[in-house]
Amino acid sequence: MFRIVLIVLAFEFAIGSEPERVVSEFHDELLSSMKSDAAFVERYMVLDEAVGKAFDVATITRISLGKSWREQSAEERLGFSALLRELIVATYTSRFSNFNDQSFETIEATEVRDGRWVVKTHLVKKDGGIVRLDYYFRDGLIFNVVADGVSDLSLRRADYASIIGSEGLGGLRRSIRDSIEEYRSSDAP
Amino acid sequence: MRLSLVSRVVLVALASGCALSPGPEYAVYDPVESVNRRSYEISEALDRSVLRPLAVGYRKVMPTFAEKAVENFFTNIRSTESALSGFLQGAPKRGFRDTGRLFVNSTLGIGGLLDVATALGMEPQGEDLGQVLASWGYTRSRYLYVPVLGPTTVRDLPHLIVRASLPRLAMHENYNGWVGTLDLASTRAEVLMDTDVRDETSLDPYTFTREAFYQRRRDAVFNGEPPVEAGFDLLLEEFDEE
């Protein structure tokens, strides 16, 4: 009986918390993408699945759009969510395209309160330089990534508020589509 | 205690800047956005036509070790601000660590060309006068975009000026046009990747730069360890206040 308890505990510690596992699997996919020689579209497909598993795109969309989100119909909200997911995947596919001996390290995972976790990690570069990557979780999924103290979600929210203010939601949609297209074309052979 | 006229003016300016900046701590406050945007556009035009090409060319021409040596040299001179700022924040350990770095790199590191201190485990502390003022309670400040020098706040302006002036003050007449150009090219090359990512990612680069600046400064004030709860603020705004 004691042995079984020990094995269960060892297994639990080896895996760590659920958020740690989510981040670790996502990092593995990023590393695979960097090491892969596959074309943009193939790497995009793989990372699309990884983003779908790890990220709460609906919450990211809601926070990114701020007040404008409340004025949207359920269908429009779904449309924006799909568009934002496309942008997030295209960004990761484009950024993580070259492997140069980088690695990821998980530093710690903390439950701030019920279901809200922070997983602190490091992206270690070849020269030993470090990029701090903190993943913020809500109900088991990532909704915010903070890189060296700068929140991706805050930047997105501020950026989008500015475009919505000057060009409306239609303008924001166009700008996001243009960005996705740029990512796709920049990786074309 | 007797204060000089300059000190009084600076203190009054800082006190008024502090009192007149509303809103939450470390948050964006940009009451003169139209002026700042104009300044940003002028700076960007200059950057696109002169500074960025200079930095790209510099990176192409310079061997990596030489580029690193130039960066180390100017960083070493500028680390005097960090050492002083550590003491002013009441963090003598940090102050002594940067003072030690300055001594080691200036001697063993051949005038700062080599970063021997980091290899010996003396990590740079990255303090500055803006962080000193924040630690003294000046946590709300209005945004300024200074042509060529870039983003800052009223609180961080002394740091921006000191940072730009230190090599000239340290090198006197040896800081000629060539050295100045080298300093400029090296400084711009250091942030090439950051600005390229910004241009690739942002829809409104001005807003993006401003938001990122405030967040970086907040992170620096907390020495890379801001309260984790703050990361959930956006969530609280959207979900918990309903």
PDB file of C-alpha atoms in Angstrom, chain B residues 6-219:
ATOM      1  CA  VAL B   6      17.950  74.284  -9.833  1.00  0.00           C
ATOM      2  CA  SER B   7      17.180  71.692  -7.152  1.00  0.00           C
ATOM      3  CA  ARG B   8      14.138  73.687  -6.052  1.00  0.00           C
ATOM      4  CA  VAL B   9      12.826  73.981  -9.615  1.00  0.00           C
ATOM      5  CA  VAL B  10      13.332  70.245 -10.193  1.00  0.00           C
ATOM      6  CA  LEU B  11      11.602  69.384  -6.916  1.00  0.00           C
ATOM      7  CA  VAL B  12       8.647  71.687  -7.676  1.00  0.00           C
ATOM      8  CA  ALA B  13       8.341  70.233 -11.207  1.00  0.00           C
ATOM      9  CA  LEU B  14       8.433  66.684  -9.871  1.00  0.00           C
ATOM     10  CA  ALA B  15       5.962  67.449  -7.095  1.00  0.00           C
ATOM     11  CA  SER B  16       3.524  69.107  -9.496  1.00  0.00           C
ATOM     12  CA  GLY B  17       3.940  66.288 -12.019  1.00  0.00           C
ATOM     13  CA  CYS B  18       3.159  63.829  -9.257  1.00  0.00           C
ATOM     14  CA  ALA B  19       0.158  65.725  -7.960  1.00  0.00           C
ATOM     15  CA  LEU B  20      -1.366  66.401 -11.379  1.00  0.00           C
ATOM     16  CA  SER B  21      -1.112  62.857 -12.751  1.00  0.00           C
ATOM     17  CA  PRO B  22      -4.328  61.027 -11.902  1.00  0.00           C
ATOM     18  CA  GLY B  23      -5.285  57.416 -12.500  1.00  0.00           C
ATOM     19  CA  PRO B  24      -3.980  54.133 -11.164  1.00  0.00           C
ATOM     20  CA  GLU B  25      -0.306  53.585 -10.401  1.00  0.00           C
ATOM     21  CA  TYR B  26       2.035  52.819 -13.328  1.00  0.00           C
ATOM     22  CA  ALA B  27      -0.876  53.208 -15.786  1.00  0.00           C
ATOM     23  CA  VAL B  28      -0.821  55.085 -19.086  1.00  0.00           C
ATOM     24  CA  TYR B  29      -1.599  58.801 -18.752  1.00  0.00           C
ATOM     25  CA  ASP B  30      -1.178  60.788 -21.955  1.00  0.00           C
ATOM     26  CA  PRO B  31      -2.979  64.145 -21.758  1.00  0.00           C
ATOM     27  CA  VAL B  32      -0.931  65.660 -24.623  1.00  0.00           C
ATOM     28  CA  GLU B  33      -1.362  62.725 -26.997  1.00  0.00           C
ATOM     29  CA  SER B  34      -1.626  64.857 -30.149  1.00  0.00           C
ATOM     30  CA  VAL B  35       1.743  66.544 -29.425  1.00  0.00           C
ATOM     31  CA  ASN B  36       3.336  63.209 -28.497  1.00  0.00           C
ATOM     32  CA  ARG B  37       1.980  61.556 -31.651  1.00  0.00           C
ATOM     33  CA  ARG B  38       3.481  64.334 -33.788  1.00  0.00           C
ATOM     34  CA  SER B  39       6.819  63.924 -32.008  1.00  0.00           C
ATOM     35  CA  TYR B  40       6.596  60.154 -32.534  1.00  0.00           C
ATOM     36  CA  GLU B  41       5.899  60.593 -36.271  1.00  0.00           C
ATOM     37  CA  ILE B  42       8.881  62.940 -36.708  1.00  0.00           C
ATOM     38  CA  SER B  43      11.145  60.557 -34.792  1.00  0.00           C
ATOM     39  CA  GLU B  44       9.909  57.566 -36.780  1.00  0.00           C
ATOM     40  CA  ALA B  45      10.548  59.362 -40.088  1.00  0.00           C
ATOM     41  CA  LEU B  46      14.101  60.130 -38.930  1.00  0.00           C
ATOM     42  CA  ASP B  47      14.511  56.577 -37.708  1.00  0.00           C
ATOM     43  CA  ARG B  48      13.349  55.041 -41.001  1.00  0.00           C
ATOM     44  CA  SER B  49      15.603  57.258 -43.096  1.00  0.00           C
ATOM     45  CA  VAL B  50      18.739  57.489 -40.907  1.00  0.00           C
ATOM     46  CA  LEU B  51      18.900  55.614 -37.595  1.00  0.00           C
ATOM     47  CA  ARG B  52      17.535  52.197 -38.534  1.00  0.00           C
ATOM     48  CA  PRO B  53      19.649  51.941 -41.729  1.00  0.00           C
ATOM     49  CA  LEU B  54      22.667  53.059 -39.675  1.00  0.00           C
ATOM     50  CA  ALA B  55      22.001  50.317 -37.103  1.00  0.00           C
ATOM     51  CA  VAL B  56      21.384  47.631 -39.756  1.00  0.00           C
ATOM     52  CA  GLY B  57      24.597  48.621 -41.598  1.00  0.00           C
ATOM     53  CA  TYR B  58      26.526  48.730 -38.324  1.00  0.00           C
ATOM     54  CA  ARG B  59      25.354  45.198 -37.461  1.00  0.00           C
ATOM     55  CA  LYS B  60      26.340  43.940 -40.929  1.00  0.00           C
ATOM     56  CA  VAL B  61      29.818  45.484 -40.862  1.00  0.00           C
ATOM     57  CA  MET B  62      30.805  44.866 -37.252  1.00  0.00           C
ATOM     58  CA  PRO B  63      31.988  41.415 -36.188  1.00  0.00           C
ATOM     59  CA  THR B  64      29.857  40.126 -33.293  1.00  0.00           C
ATOM     60  CA  PHE B  65      32.694  40.376 -30.748  1.00  0.00           C
ATOM     61  CA  ALA B  66      33.404  43.998 -31.713  1.00  0.00           C
ATOM     62  CA  GLU B  67      29.721  44.907 -31.547  1.00  0.00           C
ATOM     63  CA  LYS B  68      29.538  43.351 -28.084  1.00  0.00           C
ATOM     64  CA  ALA B  69      32.693  45.223 -26.988  1.00  0.00           C
ATOM     65  CA  VAL B  70      31.234  48.584 -28.064  1.00  0.00           C
ATOM     66  CA  GLU B  71      27.952  47.794 -26.296  1.00  0.00           C
ATOM     67  CA  ASN B  72      29.858  46.765 -23.147  1.00  0.00           C
ATOM     68  CA  PHE B  73      31.947  49.948 -23.232  1.00  0.00           C
ATOM     69  CA  PHE B  74      28.984  52.349 -23.259  1.00  0.00           C
ATOM     70  CA  THR B  75      26.946  50.164 -20.870  1.00  0.00           C
ATOM     71  CA  ASN B  76      29.846  50.307 -18.418  1.00  0.00           C
ATOM     72  CA  ILE B  77      29.920  54.111 -18.498  1.00  0.00           C
ATOM     73  CA  ARG B  78      26.145  54.260 -18.070  1.00  0.00           C
ATOM     74  CA  SER B  79      26.218  51.810 -15.167  1.00  0.00           C
ATOM     75  CA  THR B  80      27.306  54.696 -12.905  1.00  0.00           C
ATOM     76  CA  GLU B  81      23.644  55.796 -12.936  1.00  0.00           C
ATOM     77  CA  SER B  82      22.573  52.311 -11.878  1.00  0.00           C
ATOM     78  CA  ALA B  83      25.099  52.210  -9.015  1.00  0.00           C
ATOM     79  CA  LEU B  84      24.031  55.619  -7.719  1.00  0.00           C
ATOM     80  CA  SER B  85      20.342  54.721  -8.114  1.00  0.00           C
ATOM     81  CA  GLY B  86      20.762  51.563  -6.040  1.00  0.00           C
ATOM     82  CA  PHE B  87      22.029  53.629  -3.095  1.00  0.00           C
ATOM     83  CA  LEU B  88      19.365  56.318  -3.575  1.00  0.00           C
ATOM     84  CA  GLN B  89      16.653  53.649  -3.378  1.00  0.00           C
ATOM     85  CA  GLY B  90      18.018  52.503  -0.049  1.00  0.00           C
ATOM     86  CA  ALA B  91      19.237  49.243  -1.598  1.00  0.00           C
ATOM     87  CA  PRO B  92      22.961  49.359  -0.733  1.00  0.00           C
ATOM     88  CA  LYS B  93      23.515  45.741  -1.855  1.00  0.00           C
ATOM     89  CA  ARG B  94      22.421  46.676  -5.369  1.00  0.00           C
ATOM     90  CA  GLY B  95      24.459  49.872  -5.266  1.00  0.00           C
ATOM     91  CA  PHE B  96      27.599  48.039  -4.139  1.00  0.00           C
ATOM     92  CA  ARG B  97      27.080  45.299  -6.739  1.00  0.00           C
ATOM     93  CA  ASP B  98      26.953  47.851  -9.575  1.00  0.00           C
ATOM     94  CA  THR B  99      29.868  49.796  -8.100  1.00  0.00           C
ATOM     95  CA  GLY B 100      31.811  46.517  -8.012  1.00  0.00           C
ATOM     96  CA  ARG B 101      30.819  45.811 -11.611  1.00  0.00           C
ATOM     97  CA  LEU B 102      32.008  49.265 -12.657  1.00  0.00           C
ATOM     98  CA  PHE B 103      35.360  48.731 -10.929  1.00  0.00           C
ATOM     99  CA  VAL B 104      35.890  45.184 -12.275  1.00  0.00           C
ATOM    100  CA  ASN B 105      34.858  45.991 -15.848  1.00  0.00           C
ATOM    101  CA  SER B 106      36.830  49.247 -15.966  1.00  0.00           C
ATOM    102  CA  THR B 107      40.019  47.479 -14.839  1.00  0.00           C
ATOM    103  CA  LEU B 108      39.985  43.743 -15.669  1.00  0.00           C
ATOM    104  CA  GLY B 109      37.531  44.393 -18.496  1.00  0.00           C
ATOM    105  CA  ILE B 110      39.956  46.784 -20.272  1.00  0.00           C
ATOM    106  CA  GLY B 111      38.051  50.023 -19.821  1.00  0.00           C
ATOM    107  CA  GLY B 112      34.676  48.264 -20.044  1.00  0.00           C
ATOM    108  CA  LEU B 113      35.194  46.520 -23.390  1.00  0.00           C
ATOM    109  CA  LEU B 114      34.732  43.133 -21.700  1.00  0.00           C
ATOM    110  CA  ASP B 115      31.964  42.296 -19.241  1.00  0.00           C
ATOM    111  CA  VAL B 116      34.144  40.356 -16.817  1.00  0.00           C
ATOM    112  CA  ALA B 117      31.828  41.153 -13.891  1.00  0.00           C
ATOM    113  CA  THR B 118      28.910  39.132 -15.259  1.00  0.00           C
ATOM    114  CA  ALA B 119      31.232  36.189 -15.856  1.00  0.00           C
ATOM    115  CA  LEU B 120      32.217  36.492 -12.168  1.00  0.00           C
ATOM    116  CA  GLY B 121      28.559  36.303 -11.137  1.00  0.00           C
ATOM    117  CA  MET B 122      28.015  40.048 -10.619  1.00  0.00           C
ATOM    118  CA  GLU B 123      24.808  40.540 -12.589  1.00  0.00           C
ATOM    119  CA  PRO B 124      23.840  44.099 -13.666  1.00  0.00           C
ATOM    120  CA  GLN B 125      21.117  45.540 -11.442  1.00  0.00           C
ATOM    121  CA  GLY B 126      19.519  47.793 -14.087  1.00  0.00           C
ATOM    122  CA  GLU B 127      18.560  50.630 -11.733  1.00  0.00           C
ATOM    123  CA  ASP B 128      17.991  54.227 -12.823  1.00  0.00           C
ATOM    124  CA  LEU B 129      16.803  57.603 -11.554  1.00  0.00           C
ATOM    125  CA  GLY B 130      13.217  56.981 -12.732  1.00  0.00           C
ATOM    126  CA  GLN B 131      13.076  53.900 -10.544  1.00  0.00           C
ATOM    127  CA  VAL B 132      14.494  55.931  -7.650  1.00  0.00           C
ATOM    128  CA  LEU B 133      11.652  58.445  -7.966  1.00  0.00           C
ATOM    129  CA  ALA B 134       9.100  55.608  -8.231  1.00  0.00           C
ATOM    130  CA  SER B 135      10.494  54.028  -5.070  1.00  0.00           C
ATOM    131  CA  TRP B 136      10.060  57.415  -3.368  1.00  0.00           C
ATOM    132  CA  GLY B 137       6.337  57.320  -4.234  1.00  0.00           C
ATOM    133  CA  TYR B 138       6.239  58.985  -7.649  1.00  0.00           C
ATOM    134  CA  THR B 139       4.220  56.169  -9.232  1.00  0.00           C
ATOM    135  CA  ARG B 140       1.879  58.143 -11.519  1.00  0.00           C
ATOM    136  CA  SER B 141       3.394  60.149 -14.328  1.00  0.00           C
ATOM    137  CA  ARG B 142       2.374  61.638 -17.647  1.00  0.00           C
ATOM    138  CA  TYR B 143       3.704  60.296 -20.937  1.00  0.00           C
ATOM    139  CA  LEU B 144       6.174  62.178 -23.124  1.00  0.00           C
ATOM    140  CA  TYR B 145       7.625  61.209 -26.475  1.00  0.00           C
ATOM    141  CA  VAL B 146      10.909  63.087 -26.817  1.00  0.00           C
ATOM    142  CA  PRO B 147      12.033  63.475 -30.449  1.00  0.00           C
ATOM    143  CA  VAL B 148      14.893  61.046 -31.242  1.00  0.00           C
ATOM    144  CA  LEU B 149      15.365  60.050 -27.581  1.00  0.00           C
ATOM    145  CA  GLY B 150      12.049  58.178 -27.517  1.00  0.00           C
ATOM    146  CA  PRO B 151       9.355  57.335 -24.973  1.00  0.00           C
ATOM    147  CA  THR B 152       9.507  58.505 -21.379  1.00  0.00           C
ATOM    148  CA  THR B 153       7.403  60.063 -18.629  1.00  0.00           C
ATOM    149  CA  VAL B 154       7.951  63.260 -16.666  1.00  0.00           C
ATOM    150  CA  ARG B 155       9.286  61.040 -13.857  1.00  0.00           C
ATOM    151  CA  ASP B 156      11.683  59.180 -16.162  1.00  0.00           C
ATOM    152  CA  LEU B 157      12.929  62.275 -17.995  1.00  0.00           C
ATOM    153  CA  PRO B 158      15.994  62.785 -15.733  1.00  0.00           C
ATOM    154  CA  HIS B 159      16.998  59.172 -16.441  1.00  0.00           C
ATOM    155  CA  LEU B 160      16.637  59.694 -20.198  1.00  0.00           C
ATOM    156  CA  ILE B 161      18.779  62.849 -20.095  1.00  0.00           C
ATOM    157  CA  VAL B 162      21.443  61.342 -17.812  1.00  0.00           C
ATOM    158  CA  ARG B 163      21.566  58.166 -19.925  1.00  0.00           C
ATOM    159  CA  ALA B 164      22.140  60.182 -23.091  1.00  0.00           C
ATOM    160  CA  SER B 165      24.722  62.508 -21.475  1.00  0.00           C
ATOM    161  CA  LEU B 166      26.888  60.132 -19.418  1.00  0.00           C
ATOM    162  CA  PRO B 167      29.325  59.025 -22.175  1.00  0.00           C
ATOM    163  CA  ARG B 168      29.953  62.657 -23.145  1.00  0.00           C
ATOM    164  CA  LEU B 169      30.501  63.624 -19.482  1.00  0.00           C
ATOM    165  CA  ALA B 170      32.820  60.659 -18.881  1.00  0.00           C
ATOM    166  CA  MET B 171      34.875  61.017 -22.060  1.00  0.00           C
ATOM    167  CA  HIS B 172      35.024  64.838 -22.292  1.00  0.00           C
ATOM    168  CA  GLU B 173      36.675  65.926 -25.553  1.00  0.00           C
ATOM    169  CA  ASN B 174      37.274  62.293 -26.558  1.00  0.00           C
ATOM    170  CA  TYR B 175      33.529  61.988 -27.184  1.00  0.00           C
ATOM    171  CA  ASN B 176      33.780  63.337 -30.731  1.00  0.00           C
ATOM    172  CA  GLY B 177      31.483  62.888 -33.721  1.00  0.00           C
ATOM    173  CA  TRP B 178      32.799  59.412 -34.533  1.00  0.00           C
ATOM    174  CA  VAL B 179      32.365  58.129 -30.981  1.00  0.00           C
ATOM    175  CA  GLY B 180      28.914  59.722 -30.835  1.00  0.00           C
ATOM    176  CA  THR B 181      27.896  57.983 -34.071  1.00  0.00           C
ATOM    177  CA  LEU B 182      29.237  54.680 -32.762  1.00  0.00           C
ATOM    178  CA  ASP B 183      27.234  55.152 -29.546  1.00  0.00           C
ATOM    179  CA  LEU B 184      24.113  55.990 -31.542  1.00  0.00           C
ATOM    180  CA  ALA B 185      24.498  53.022 -33.910  1.00  0.00           C
ATOM    181  CA  SER B 186      25.179  50.623 -31.039  1.00  0.00           C
ATOM    182  CA  THR B 187      22.239  51.913 -28.966  1.00  0.00           C
ATOM    183  CA  ARG B 188      19.845  51.646 -31.931  1.00  0.00           C
ATOM    184  CA  ALA B 189      21.164  48.190 -32.893  1.00  0.00           C
ATOM    185  CA  GLU B 190      20.434  46.914 -29.371  1.00  0.00           C
ATOM    186  CA  VAL B 191      16.693  47.505 -29.853  1.00  0.00           C
ATOM    187  CA  LEU B 192      16.455  46.533 -33.540  1.00  0.00           C
ATOM    188  CA  MET B 193      14.628  43.305 -32.779  1.00  0.00           C
ATOM    189  CA  ASP B 194      12.206  45.013 -30.384  1.00  0.00           C
ATOM    190  CA  THR B 195      11.201  47.672 -32.894  1.00  0.00           C
ATOM    191  CA  ASP B 196      10.978  45.152 -35.735  1.00  0.00           C
ATOM    192  CA  VAL B 197       8.628  42.966 -33.636  1.00  0.00           C
ATOM    193  CA  ARG B 198       6.583  46.065 -32.774  1.00  0.00           C
ATOM    194  CA  ASP B 199       6.257  47.055 -36.426  1.00  0.00           C
ATOM    195  CA  GLU B 200       5.282  43.511 -37.341  1.00  0.00           C
ATOM    196  CA  THR B 201       2.791  43.029 -34.508  1.00  0.00           C
ATOM    197  CA  SER B 202       1.112  46.345 -33.779  1.00  0.00           C
ATOM    198  CA  LEU B 203      -1.783  47.945 -35.594  1.00  0.00           C
ATOM    199  CA  ASP B 204      -1.131  51.347 -33.997  1.00  0.00           C
ATOM    200  CA  PRO B 205       2.612  51.484 -33.213  1.00  0.00           C
ATOM    201  CA  TYR B 206       2.282  54.694 -31.152  1.00  0.00           C
ATOM    202  CA  THR B 207      -0.227  53.123 -28.733  1.00  0.00           C
ATOM    203  CA  PHE B 208       1.738  49.875 -28.686  1.00  0.00           C
ATOM    204  CA  THR B 209       5.008  51.684 -27.818  1.00  0.00           C
ATOM    205  CA  ARG B 210       3.329  53.713 -25.065  1.00  0.00           C
ATOM    206  CA  GLU B 211       1.636  50.694 -23.457  1.00  0.00           C
ATOM    207  CA  ALA B 212       4.806  48.592 -23.655  1.00  0.00           C
ATOM    208  CA  PHE B 213       6.858  51.459 -22.194  1.00  0.00           C
ATOM    209  CA  TYR B 214       4.647  51.799 -19.108  1.00  0.00           C
ATOM    210  CA  GLN B 215       4.667  48.043 -18.540  1.00  0.00           C
ATOM    211  CA  ARG B 216       8.446  47.778 -18.914  1.00  0.00           C
ATOM    212  CA  ARG B 217       8.955  50.598 -16.445  1.00  0.00           C
ATOM    213  CA  ARG B 218       6.611  48.992 -13.931  1.00  0.00           C
ATOM    214  CA  ASP B 219       8.497  45.717 -14.324  1.00  0.00           C
TER     215      ASP B 219
END
